[in-house]
PDB file of C-alpha atoms in Angstrom:
ATOM      1  CA  MET A   1      -5.070  -9.651  10.926  1.00  0.00           C
ATOM      2  CA  ASP A   2      -8.231 -11.372   9.375  1.00  0.00           C
ATOM      3  CA  GLU A   3     -10.537  -8.364  10.712  1.00  0.00           C
ATOM      4  CA  PHE A   4      -8.525  -5.798   8.559  1.00  0.00           C
ATOM      5  CA  LEU A   5      -8.642  -7.994   5.513  1.00  0.00           C
ATOM      6  CA  ILE A   6     -12.549  -8.835   6.027  1.00  0.00           C
ATOM      7  CA  ALA A   7     -12.906  -4.787   6.242  1.00  0.00           C
ATOM      8  CA  LEU A   8     -11.346  -4.481   2.439  1.00  0.00           C
ATOM      9  CA  GLY A   9     -13.649  -7.093   1.421  1.00  0.00           C
ATOM     10  CA  ALA A  10     -11.954 -10.622   1.792  1.00  0.00           C
ATOM     11  CA  ASP A  11     -13.978 -13.849   1.686  1.00  0.00           C
ATOM     12  CA  LEU A  12     -14.418 -16.052   5.482  1.00  0.00           C
ATOM     13  CA  ASP A  13     -13.914 -19.053   3.644  1.00  0.00           C
ATOM     14  CA  GLU A  14     -10.714 -18.376   1.362  1.00  0.00           C
ATOM     15  CA  LEU A  15      -9.201 -16.651   4.614  1.00  0.00           C
ATOM     16  CA  ALA A  16      -9.478 -19.773   6.452  1.00  0.00           C
ATOM     17  CA  ARG A  17      -7.955 -21.932   3.848  1.00  0.00           C
ATOM     18  CA  ARG A  18      -5.028 -20.168   3.783  1.00  0.00           C
ATOM     19  CA  ASP A  19      -3.977 -21.051   0.222  1.00  0.00           C
ATOM     20  CA  LEU A  20      -0.817 -19.725  -0.968  1.00  0.00           C
ATOM     21  CA  TYR A  21      -0.779 -17.326  -3.757  1.00  0.00           C
ATOM     22  CA  ARG A  22       1.393 -19.580  -5.936  1.00  0.00           C
ATOM     23  CA  ASP A  23      -1.394 -22.290  -5.698  1.00  0.00           C
ATOM     24  CA  ARG A  24      -3.922 -19.586  -6.639  1.00  0.00           C
ATOM     25  CA  VAL A  25      -7.037 -20.945  -8.736  1.00  0.00           C
ATOM     26  CA  PRO A  26      -9.160 -18.936 -10.610  1.00  0.00           C
ATOM     27  CA  VAL A  27     -11.481 -16.469  -8.246  1.00  0.00           C
ATOM     28  CA  VAL A  28     -15.063 -17.972  -7.541  1.00  0.00           C
ATOM     29  CA  THR A  29     -17.439 -15.286  -6.874  1.00  0.00           C
ATOM     30  CA  PRO A  30     -21.023 -15.554  -5.567  1.00  0.00           C
ATOM     31  CA  PRO A  31     -23.524 -15.384  -8.441  1.00  0.00           C
ATOM     32  CA  GLY A  32     -24.167 -11.703  -9.737  1.00  0.00           C
ATOM     33  CA  THR A  33     -20.582 -10.458  -8.623  1.00  0.00           C
ATOM     34  CA  ASP A  34     -18.104  -9.694 -11.440  1.00  0.00           C
ATOM     35  CA  SER A  35     -15.200 -11.661 -11.286  1.00  0.00           C
ATOM     36  CA  VAL A  36     -13.098  -9.452 -13.194  1.00  0.00           C
ATOM     37  CA  HIS A  37     -12.947  -7.047 -10.619  1.00  0.00           C
ATOM     38  CA  VAL A  38     -11.767  -8.947  -7.977  1.00  0.00           C
ATOM     39  CA  TYR A  39      -7.931  -8.982  -7.479  1.00  0.00           C
ATOM     40  CA  PRO A  40      -5.746 -11.893  -5.813  1.00  0.00           C
ATOM     41  CA  ALA A  41      -3.456 -10.175  -3.341  1.00  0.00           C
ATOM     42  CA  MET A  42      -0.522 -11.761  -1.027  1.00  0.00           C
ATOM     43  CA  TYR A  43      -0.659 -10.765   2.531  1.00  0.00           C
ATOM     44  CA  GLY A  44       0.874 -11.643   5.936  1.00  0.00           C
ATOM     45  CA  THR A  45       2.143  -9.896   9.771  1.00  0.00           C
ATOM     46  CA  CYS A  46       5.557  -8.696  10.442  1.00  0.00           C
ATOM     47  CA  GLY A  47       5.777  -8.000  14.234  1.00  0.00           C
ATOM     48  CA  GLU A  48       2.682  -5.773  14.701  1.00  0.00           C
ATOM     49  CA  TRP A  49       1.811  -4.818  11.168  1.00  0.00           C
ATOM     50  CA  VAL A  50      -0.570  -6.667   8.704  1.00  0.00           C
ATOM     51  CA  TYR A  51       1.025  -6.127   5.168  1.00  0.00           C
ATOM     52  CA  LEU A  52      -1.167  -6.572   1.892  1.00  0.00           C
ATOM     53  CA  LEU A  53       0.817  -6.983  -1.498  1.00  0.00           C
ATOM     54  CA  GLU A  54      -1.566  -6.015  -4.481  1.00  0.00           C
ATOM     55  CA  ASP A  55      -0.768  -6.447  -8.148  1.00  0.00           C
ATOM     56  CA  TRP A  56      -3.557  -4.419  -9.892  1.00  0.00           C
ATOM     57  CA  GLY A  57      -1.807  -0.778  -9.743  1.00  0.00           C
ATOM     58  CA  MET A  58      -3.847   0.299  -7.137  1.00  0.00           C
ATOM     59  CA  ALA A  59      -4.350  -0.685  -3.315  1.00  0.00           C
ATOM     60  CA  THR A  60      -7.333  -1.249  -2.188  1.00  0.00           C
ATOM     61  CA  TRP A  61      -7.645   0.643   0.801  1.00  0.00           C
ATOM     62  CA  PHE A  62      -6.626   3.870  -0.744  1.00  0.00           C
ATOM     63  CA  THR A  63      -9.329   3.402  -3.262  1.00  0.00           C
ATOM     64  CA  SER A  64     -12.405   3.447  -0.275  1.00  0.00           C
ATOM     65  CA  TYR A  65     -11.098   4.309   3.079  1.00  0.00           C
ATOM     66  CA  ARG A  66     -12.920   7.547   2.613  1.00  0.00           C
ATOM     67  CA  GLY A  67     -15.822   6.066   1.620  1.00  0.00           C
ATOM     68  CA  VAL A  68     -16.502   2.805   3.092  1.00  0.00           C
ATOM     69  CA  LYS A  69     -17.078   2.557   7.299  1.00  0.00           C
ATOM     70  CA  SER A  70     -15.695  -0.643   7.283  1.00  0.00           C
ATOM     71  CA  MET A  71     -12.343   0.735   5.690  1.00  0.00           C
ATOM     72  CA  LYS A  72     -11.679   4.048   7.915  1.00  0.00           C
ATOM     73  CA  PRO A  73      -9.448   3.191  10.195  1.00  0.00           C
ATOM     74  CA  TYR A  74      -9.766   2.265  13.915  1.00  0.00           C
ATOM     75  CA  PRO A  75      -9.084   4.602  16.842  1.00  0.00           C
ATOM     76  CA  ASP A  76      -5.456   4.148  17.945  1.00  0.00           C
ATOM     77  CA  GLU A  77      -4.890   1.567  14.183  1.00  0.00           C
ATOM     78  CA  GLU A  78      -2.434   3.126  11.907  1.00  0.00           C
ATOM     79  CA  ILE A  79      -2.060   1.857   8.476  1.00  0.00           C
ATOM     80  CA  VAL A  80       0.720   2.993   5.960  1.00  0.00           C
ATOM     81  CA  CYS A  81      -0.692   2.579   2.499  1.00  0.00           C
ATOM     82  CA  LEU A  82       1.599   2.766  -0.584  1.00  0.00           C
ATOM     83  CA  THR A  83       0.058   2.819  -4.190  1.00  0.00           C
ATOM     84  CA  VAL A  84       1.346   3.037  -7.270  1.00  0.00           C
ATOM     85  CA  ASN A  85      -1.789   4.031  -8.613  1.00  0.00           C
ATOM     86  CA  ARG A  86      -1.377   2.725 -12.221  1.00  0.00           C
ATOM     87  CA  TRP A  87      -4.256   3.960 -13.746  1.00  0.00           C
ATOM     88  CA  ASN A  88      -4.945   7.523 -11.723  1.00  0.00           C
ATOM     89  CA  PRO A  89      -1.186   8.607 -11.023  1.00  0.00           C
ATOM     90  CA  PRO A  90       0.660   9.818  -8.850  1.00  0.00           C
ATOM     91  CA  SER A  91       1.674   7.422  -6.623  1.00  0.00           C
ATOM     92  CA  LEU A  92       0.830   8.316  -3.146  1.00  0.00           C
ATOM     93  CA  ILE A  93       1.814   7.444   0.791  1.00  0.00           C
ATOM     94  CA  VAL A  94      -1.579   7.566   2.857  1.00  0.00           C
ATOM     95  CA  HIS A  95      -0.110   7.415   6.967  1.00  0.00           C
ATOM     96  CA  ALA A  96      -3.452   6.881   8.968  1.00  0.00           C
ATOM     97  CA  THR A  97      -1.421   7.985  12.378  1.00  0.00           C
ATOM     98  CA  GLY A  98      -4.392   6.686  14.839  1.00  0.00           C
ATOM     99  CA  ASP A  99      -5.751  10.041  15.988  1.00  0.00           C
ATOM    100  CA  GLY A 100      -8.498   9.901  13.437  1.00  0.00           C
ATOM    101  CA  HIS A 101      -6.241  11.696  10.355  1.00  0.00           C
ATOM    102  CA  ALA A 102      -4.840  10.286   7.473  1.00  0.00           C
ATOM    103  CA  TRP A 103      -2.410  12.592   5.517  1.00  0.00           C
ATOM    104  CA  GLN A 104      -1.242  11.574   1.712  1.00  0.00           C
ATOM    105  CA  ALA A 105       1.190  12.583  -0.332  1.00  0.00           C
ATOM    106  CA  GLU A 106       3.338  12.140  -3.664  1.00  0.00           C
ATOM    107  CA  PHE A 107       6.145   9.702  -3.701  1.00  0.00           C
ATOM    108  CA  GLY A 108       9.007  12.026  -3.568  1.00  0.00           C
ATOM    109  CA  ALA A 109       6.966  14.063  -0.687  1.00  0.00           C
ATOM    110  CA  ASP A 110       6.731  13.747   2.891  1.00  0.00           C
ATOM    111  CA  THR A 111       3.446  13.832   4.503  1.00  0.00           C
ATOM    112  CA  GLY A 112       3.557  17.128   6.048  1.00  0.00           C
ATOM    113  CA  CYS A 113       2.199  15.819   9.781  1.00  0.00           C
ATOM    114  CA  SER A 114       6.233  15.761  11.116  1.00  0.00           C
ATOM    115  CA  SER A 115       6.174  12.379  11.920  1.00  0.00           C
ATOM    116  CA  ALA A 116       8.654   9.514  12.474  1.00  0.00           C
ATOM    117  CA  LEU A 117       7.635   8.430   9.262  1.00  0.00           C
ATOM    118  CA  ASP A 118       8.146  11.369   7.776  1.00  0.00           C
ATOM    119  CA  GLU A 119      12.056  11.088   9.090  1.00  0.00           C
ATOM    120  CA  ALA A 120      12.216   7.764   7.663  1.00  0.00           C
ATOM    121  CA  LEU A 121      11.107   9.420   3.969  1.00  0.00           C
ATOM    122  CA  GLN A 122      13.852  11.669   4.774  1.00  0.00           C
ATOM    123  CA  GLU A 123      16.947   9.448   5.801  1.00  0.00           C
ATOM    124  CA  ALA A 124      16.329   6.905   2.882  1.00  0.00           C
ATOM    125  CA  GLY A 125      16.701   9.631   0.278  1.00  0.00           C
ATOM    126  CA  ALA A 126      12.654   9.808  -0.846  1.00  0.00           C
ATOM    127  CA  VAL A 127      11.706  12.987  -0.303  1.00  0.00           C
ATOM    128  CA  PHE A 128      13.090  15.153  -3.312  1.00  0.00           C
ATOM    129  CA  PRO A 129      13.275  19.220  -2.895  1.00  0.00           C
ATOM    130  CA  SER A 130      10.415  21.374  -3.807  1.00  0.00           C
ATOM    131  CA  LEU A 131      10.310  24.195  -4.986  1.00  0.00           C
ATOM    132  CA  LEU A 132      10.022  26.034  -1.618  1.00  0.00           C
ATOM    133  CA  ASP A 133      13.322  24.796  -1.117  1.00  0.00           C
ATOM    134  CA  ALA A 134      14.773  24.900  -4.897  1.00  0.00           C
ATOM    135  CA  THR A 135      14.546  26.713  -8.107  1.00  0.00           C
ATOM    136  CA  GLU A 136      12.513  24.896 -10.811  1.00  0.00           C
ATOM    137  CA  ASP A 137      15.335  23.643 -13.107  1.00  0.00           C
ATOM    138  CA  GLU A 138      16.933  22.272  -9.699  1.00  0.00           C
ATOM    139  CA  VAL A 139      14.091  20.142  -8.989  1.00  0.00           C
ATOM    140  CA  VAL A 140      13.810  19.127 -12.202  1.00  0.00           C
ATOM    141  CA  ALA A 141      17.471  18.361 -12.684  1.00  0.00           C
ATOM    142  CA  TYR A 142      16.931  16.361  -9.225  1.00  0.00           C
ATOM    143  CA  ARG A 143      13.935  13.818 -10.169  1.00  0.00           C
ATOM    144  CA  GLU A 144      15.609  13.583 -13.466  1.00  0.00           C
ATOM    145  CA  GLU A 145      18.752  12.488 -11.870  1.00  0.00           C
ATOM    146  CA  HIS A 146      17.006  10.403  -9.261  1.00  0.00           C
ATOM    147  CA  GLY A 147      13.343   9.426 -10.322  1.00  0.00           C
ATOM    148  CA  GLU A 148      13.942   5.992 -11.074  1.00  0.00           C
ATOM    149  CA  ARG A 149      15.429   4.804  -7.078  1.00  0.00           C
ATOM    150  CA  LEU A 150      12.295   7.132  -5.604  1.00  0.00           C
ATOM    151  CA  PRO A 151       9.898   3.846  -5.549  1.00  0.00           C
ATOM    152  CA  GLU A 152      12.954   1.692  -4.021  1.00  0.00           C
ATOM    153  CA  ALA A 153      13.511   4.292  -1.180  1.00  0.00           C
ATOM    154  CA  VAL A 154      10.228   5.188  -0.383  1.00  0.00           C
ATOM    155  CA  PHE A 155       9.637   1.119   0.237  1.00  0.00           C
ATOM    156  CA  THR A 156      12.876   1.466   2.095  1.00  0.00           C
ATOM    157  CA  ALA A 157      11.519   4.190   4.599  1.00  0.00           C
ATOM    158  CA  VAL A 158       8.343   2.569   5.182  1.00  0.00           C
ATOM    159  CA  GLY A 159      10.243  -0.409   5.973  1.00  0.00           C
ATOM    160  CA  ASN A 160      12.577   1.083   8.365  1.00  0.00           C
ATOM    161  CA  TYR A 161       9.456   2.693   9.997  1.00  0.00           C
ATOM    162  CA  CYS A 162       7.402   0.059  10.464  1.00  0.00           C
ATOM    163  CA  GLY A 163      10.320  -2.484  10.968  1.00  0.00           C
ATOM    164  CA  LEU A 164       8.757  -4.541   8.449  1.00  0.00           C
ATOM    165  CA  SER A 165      10.712  -6.956   6.348  1.00  0.00           C
ATOM    166  CA  ILE A 166       9.196  -9.045   3.765  1.00  0.00           C
ATOM    167  CA  ASP A 167      11.636 -11.565   1.738  1.00  0.00           C
ATOM    168  CA  GLN A 168      11.676 -11.180  -1.872  1.00  0.00           C
ATOM    169  CA  ALA A 169      12.475 -15.014  -2.440  1.00  0.00           C
ATOM    170  CA  THR A 170       9.037 -15.777  -0.961  1.00  0.00           C
ATOM    171  CA  ILE A 171       7.016 -13.242  -2.628  1.00  0.00           C
ATOM    172  CA  GLU A 172       8.629 -14.096  -6.417  1.00  0.00           C
ATOM    173  CA  ALA A 173       7.572 -18.035  -5.266  1.00  0.00           C
ATOM    174  CA  GLY A 174       4.414 -16.897  -4.568  1.00  0.00           C
ATOM    175  CA  GLN A 175       4.771 -18.563  -0.742  1.00  0.00           C
ATOM    176  CA  LEU A 176       2.530 -16.133   1.074  1.00  0.00           C
ATOM    177  CA  PRO A 177      -1.306 -16.881   1.420  1.00  0.00           C
ATOM    178  CA  MET A 178      -3.345 -15.264  -1.128  1.00  0.00           C
ATOM    179  CA  VAL A 179      -6.617 -13.527  -0.778  1.00  0.00           C
ATOM    180  CA  GLY A 180      -9.133 -12.163  -3.405  1.00  0.00           C
ATOM    181  CA  LEU A 181     -10.108  -8.437  -2.744  1.00  0.00           C
ATOM    182  CA  PRO A 182     -12.930  -7.137  -4.697  1.00  0.00           C
ATOM    183  CA  ARG A 183     -12.303  -3.473  -6.424  1.00  0.00           C
ATOM    184  CA  VAL A 184     -14.006  -0.782  -4.530  1.00  0.00           C
ATOM    185  CA  MET A 185     -14.315   2.496  -5.582  1.00  0.00           C
TER     186      MET A 185
END
């Protein structure tokens, strides 16, 4: 777990302390570093998965995995990344399948790699009809009717696929460890 967080820019001393998110203090950054661009995140493990919950509107791994060598997935390392992309929509799913490929799709679509994740997205109702499958009016009507539940359906699908379960009360209480991650764009 620590290797992944370090690759994202986590501080070794901070990781060693394992401070809880609820007890966070302002991020102390080395001289010359802009603390405005360091964002607190909660993290943990569930089974063999490491998860990271960020609250700055984007996912750190997504912003840099193509250009920062330390963030590229290792062979046989699977990564599922959901990013809301608050400042640069749309919301995206990125699935690095462990074979050197990273498949990307907007919320409402599958990744196109015919994976078990795509099946989970379909089963959770997180894949909306496309213009290839329906008329434009049908697609627009479906999105208007079901669009509000889309993020929940995507998160449910990913949770089902990964076997990942994170207690909402634990998150809301800030009872997970915290790490500050620099924005690397």
